[in-house]
mmCIF file of C-alpha atoms in Angstrom:
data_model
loop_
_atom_site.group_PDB
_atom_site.id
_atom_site.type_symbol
_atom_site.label_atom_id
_atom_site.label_comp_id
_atom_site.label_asym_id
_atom_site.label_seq_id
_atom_site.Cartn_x
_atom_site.Cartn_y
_atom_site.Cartn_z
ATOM 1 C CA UNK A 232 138.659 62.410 136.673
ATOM 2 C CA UNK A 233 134.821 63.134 136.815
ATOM 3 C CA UNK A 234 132.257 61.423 134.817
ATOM 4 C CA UNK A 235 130.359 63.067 133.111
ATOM 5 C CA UNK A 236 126.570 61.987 131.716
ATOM 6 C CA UNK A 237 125.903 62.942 128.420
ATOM 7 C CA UNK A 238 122.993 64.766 127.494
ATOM 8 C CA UNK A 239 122.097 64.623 124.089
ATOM 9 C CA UNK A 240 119.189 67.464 124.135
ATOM 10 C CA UNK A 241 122.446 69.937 124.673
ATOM 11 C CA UNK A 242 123.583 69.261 121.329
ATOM 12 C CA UNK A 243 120.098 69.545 119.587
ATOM 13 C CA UNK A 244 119.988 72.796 121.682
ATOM 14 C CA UNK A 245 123.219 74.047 119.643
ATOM 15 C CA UNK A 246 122.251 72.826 117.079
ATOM 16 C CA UNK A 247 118.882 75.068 117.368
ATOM 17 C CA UNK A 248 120.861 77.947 118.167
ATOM 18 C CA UNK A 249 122.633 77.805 115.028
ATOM 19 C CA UNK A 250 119.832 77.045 112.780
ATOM 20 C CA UNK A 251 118.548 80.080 114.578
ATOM 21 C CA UNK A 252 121.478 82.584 113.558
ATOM 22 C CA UNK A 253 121.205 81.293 110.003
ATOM 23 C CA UNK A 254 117.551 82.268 109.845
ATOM 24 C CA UNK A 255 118.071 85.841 111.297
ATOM 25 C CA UNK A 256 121.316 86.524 109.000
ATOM 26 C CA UNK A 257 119.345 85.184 105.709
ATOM 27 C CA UNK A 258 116.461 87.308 107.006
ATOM 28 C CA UNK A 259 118.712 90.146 106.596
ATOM 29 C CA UNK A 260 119.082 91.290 109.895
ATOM 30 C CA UNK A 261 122.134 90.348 111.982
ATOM 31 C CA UNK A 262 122.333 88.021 115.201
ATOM 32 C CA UNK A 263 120.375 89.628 118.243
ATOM 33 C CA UNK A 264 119.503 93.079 115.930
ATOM 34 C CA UNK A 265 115.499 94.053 116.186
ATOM 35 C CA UNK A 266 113.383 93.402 113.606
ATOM 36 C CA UNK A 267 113.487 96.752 111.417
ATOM 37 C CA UNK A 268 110.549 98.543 109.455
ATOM 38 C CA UNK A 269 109.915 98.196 106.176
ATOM 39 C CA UNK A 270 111.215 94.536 105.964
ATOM 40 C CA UNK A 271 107.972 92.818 105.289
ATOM 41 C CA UNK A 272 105.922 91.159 102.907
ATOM 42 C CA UNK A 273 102.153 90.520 103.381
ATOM 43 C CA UNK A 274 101.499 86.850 102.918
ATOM 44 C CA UNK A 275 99.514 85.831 99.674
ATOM 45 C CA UNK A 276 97.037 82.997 98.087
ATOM 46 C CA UNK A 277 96.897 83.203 93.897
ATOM 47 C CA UNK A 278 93.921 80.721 92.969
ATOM 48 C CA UNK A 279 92.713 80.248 89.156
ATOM 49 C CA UNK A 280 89.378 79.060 88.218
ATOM 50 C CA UNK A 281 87.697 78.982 84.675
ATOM 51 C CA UNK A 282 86.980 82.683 84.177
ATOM 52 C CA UNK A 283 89.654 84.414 86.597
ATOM 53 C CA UNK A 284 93.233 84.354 88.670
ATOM 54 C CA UNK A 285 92.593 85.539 91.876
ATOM 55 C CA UNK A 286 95.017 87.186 94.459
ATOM 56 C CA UNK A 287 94.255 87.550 98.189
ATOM 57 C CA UNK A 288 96.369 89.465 100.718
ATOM 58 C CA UNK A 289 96.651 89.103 104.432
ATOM 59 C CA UNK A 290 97.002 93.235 105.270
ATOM 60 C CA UNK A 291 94.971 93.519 108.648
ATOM 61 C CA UNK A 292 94.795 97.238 110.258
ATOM 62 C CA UNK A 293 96.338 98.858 106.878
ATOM 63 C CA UNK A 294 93.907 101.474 105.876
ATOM 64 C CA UNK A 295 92.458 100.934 101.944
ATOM 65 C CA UNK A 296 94.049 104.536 101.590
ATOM 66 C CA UNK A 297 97.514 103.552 102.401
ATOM 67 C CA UNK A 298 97.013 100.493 100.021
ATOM 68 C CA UNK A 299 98.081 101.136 95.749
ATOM 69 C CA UNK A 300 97.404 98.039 93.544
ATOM 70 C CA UNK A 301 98.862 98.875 89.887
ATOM 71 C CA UNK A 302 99.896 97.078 86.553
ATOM 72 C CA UNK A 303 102.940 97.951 84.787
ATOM 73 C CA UNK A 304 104.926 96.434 82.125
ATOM 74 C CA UNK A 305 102.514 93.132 82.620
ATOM 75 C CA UNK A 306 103.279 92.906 86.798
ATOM 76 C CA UNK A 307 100.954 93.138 89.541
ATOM 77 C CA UNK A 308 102.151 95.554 91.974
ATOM 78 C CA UNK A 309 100.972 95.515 95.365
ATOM 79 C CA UNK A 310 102.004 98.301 97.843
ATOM 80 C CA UNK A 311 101.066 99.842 101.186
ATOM 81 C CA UNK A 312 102.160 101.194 104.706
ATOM 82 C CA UNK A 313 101.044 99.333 108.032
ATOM 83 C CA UNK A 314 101.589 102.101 110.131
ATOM 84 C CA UNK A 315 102.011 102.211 114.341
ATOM 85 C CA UNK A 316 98.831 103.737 116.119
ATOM 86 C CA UNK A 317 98.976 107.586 117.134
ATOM 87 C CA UNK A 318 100.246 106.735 120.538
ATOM 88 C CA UNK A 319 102.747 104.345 119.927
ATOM 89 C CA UNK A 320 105.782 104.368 121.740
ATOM 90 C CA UNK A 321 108.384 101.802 122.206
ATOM 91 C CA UNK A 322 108.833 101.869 125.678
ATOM 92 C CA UNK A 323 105.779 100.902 126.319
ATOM 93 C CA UNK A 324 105.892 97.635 124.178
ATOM 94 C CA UNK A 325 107.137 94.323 125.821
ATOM 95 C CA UNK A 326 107.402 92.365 122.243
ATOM 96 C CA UNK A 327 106.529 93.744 118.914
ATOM 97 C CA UNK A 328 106.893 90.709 116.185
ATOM 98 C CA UNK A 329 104.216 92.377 113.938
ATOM 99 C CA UNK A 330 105.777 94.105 110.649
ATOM 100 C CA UNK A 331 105.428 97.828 110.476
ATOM 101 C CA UNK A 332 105.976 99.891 107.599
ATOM 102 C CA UNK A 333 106.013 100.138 103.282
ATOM 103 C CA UNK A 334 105.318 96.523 101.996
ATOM 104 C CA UNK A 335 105.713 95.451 98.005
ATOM 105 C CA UNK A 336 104.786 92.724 96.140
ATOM 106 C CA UNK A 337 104.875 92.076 92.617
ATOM 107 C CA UNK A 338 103.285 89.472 90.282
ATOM 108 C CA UNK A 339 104.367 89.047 86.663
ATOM 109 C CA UNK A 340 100.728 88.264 84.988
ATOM 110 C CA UNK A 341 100.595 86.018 82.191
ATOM 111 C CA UNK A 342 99.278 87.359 78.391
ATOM 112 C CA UNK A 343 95.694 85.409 78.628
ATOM 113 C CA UNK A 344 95.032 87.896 81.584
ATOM 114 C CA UNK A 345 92.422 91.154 80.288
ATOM 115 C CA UNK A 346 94.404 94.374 81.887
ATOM 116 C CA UNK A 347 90.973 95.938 81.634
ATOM 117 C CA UNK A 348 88.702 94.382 83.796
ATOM 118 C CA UNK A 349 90.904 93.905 86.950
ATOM 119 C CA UNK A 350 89.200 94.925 90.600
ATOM 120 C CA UNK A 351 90.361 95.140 93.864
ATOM 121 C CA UNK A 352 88.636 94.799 96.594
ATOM 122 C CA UNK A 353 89.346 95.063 100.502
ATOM 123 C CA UNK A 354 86.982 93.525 103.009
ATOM 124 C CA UNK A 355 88.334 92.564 106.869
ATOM 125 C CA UNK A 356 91.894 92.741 106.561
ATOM 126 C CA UNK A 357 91.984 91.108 102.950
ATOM 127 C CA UNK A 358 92.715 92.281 99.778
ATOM 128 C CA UNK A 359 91.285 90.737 96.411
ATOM 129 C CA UNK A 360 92.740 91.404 93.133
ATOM 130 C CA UNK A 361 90.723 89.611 90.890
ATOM 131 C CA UNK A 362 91.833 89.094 87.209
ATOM 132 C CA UNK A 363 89.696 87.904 84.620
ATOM 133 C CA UNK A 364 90.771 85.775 81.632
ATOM 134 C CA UNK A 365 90.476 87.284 78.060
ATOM 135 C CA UNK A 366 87.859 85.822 75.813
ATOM 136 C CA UNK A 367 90.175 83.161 73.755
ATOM 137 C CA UNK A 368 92.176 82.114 76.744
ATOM 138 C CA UNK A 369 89.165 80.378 78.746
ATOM 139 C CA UNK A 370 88.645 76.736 77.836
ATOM 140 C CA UNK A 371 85.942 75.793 75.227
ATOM 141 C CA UNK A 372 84.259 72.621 75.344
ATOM 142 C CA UNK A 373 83.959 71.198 71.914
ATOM 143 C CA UNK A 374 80.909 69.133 71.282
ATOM 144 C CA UNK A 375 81.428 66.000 69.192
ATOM 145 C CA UNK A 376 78.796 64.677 66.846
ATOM 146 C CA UNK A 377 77.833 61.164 65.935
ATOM 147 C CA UNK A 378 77.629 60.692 62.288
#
């Protein structure tokens, strides 16, 4: 009988592999498959500050035209395309792990935001949805006096 040393790393190695397999099957693609199009969602920061919620999107090379920001039913929607160049082809690729193709997001907005004076703005890859607050829902500093 031969002896045989064990090597712990081969079990954190397995167990790697496995976490691995659960992380492609809950991404929705199956063990080994290619990432597919469409399958994406750009990356977000929502910050709030006394007059406005702001929302900032990572969307680098997606042209402003293939970009829609819309509200409906009280819900931010974002949606685009991040389309290939003109020349693209596969074959010439050695790894693609960029996301190509339609992206949504969507953003329920709370009551105390004013549906009227939302912009969006794009400037180096980011978009800006800023929201400002209606009148009543800002915080008012209330001045006590000394009798």
């Amino acid at each position: 009988m031969a002896l045989v040393k064990y090597n712990p790393f081969s079990e954190l190695r397995s167990i790697q592999e496995q976490m691995n397999r659960l992380f492609e099957l809950a991404g929705g693609r199956e063990t080994g498959e290619e990432f597919q199009e469409g399958l994406w969602q750009p990356p977000v920061d929502i910050f709030e500050d006394e007059n406005s919620i702001v929302i900032k999107a990572d969307l680098p090379e997606i042209d402003q035209r293939d970009i829609e920001v819309k509200v409906e039913d009280n819900t931010l929607i974002l949606r685009g395309e991040r389309k290939h160049d003109a020349d693209f082809r596969k074959e010439k690729y050695h790894r693609i792990e960029r996301y190509y193709g339609p992206f949504q997001r969507s953003f329920s907005l709370p009551h105390t935001i004013d549906l009227t004076g939302i912009k969006a703005t794009c400037d180096r890859g980011v978009l800006t949805v800023t929201m400002p607050k209606k009148e009543e829902a800002k915080p008012k500093q209330i001045k006590i006096e000394v009798e």
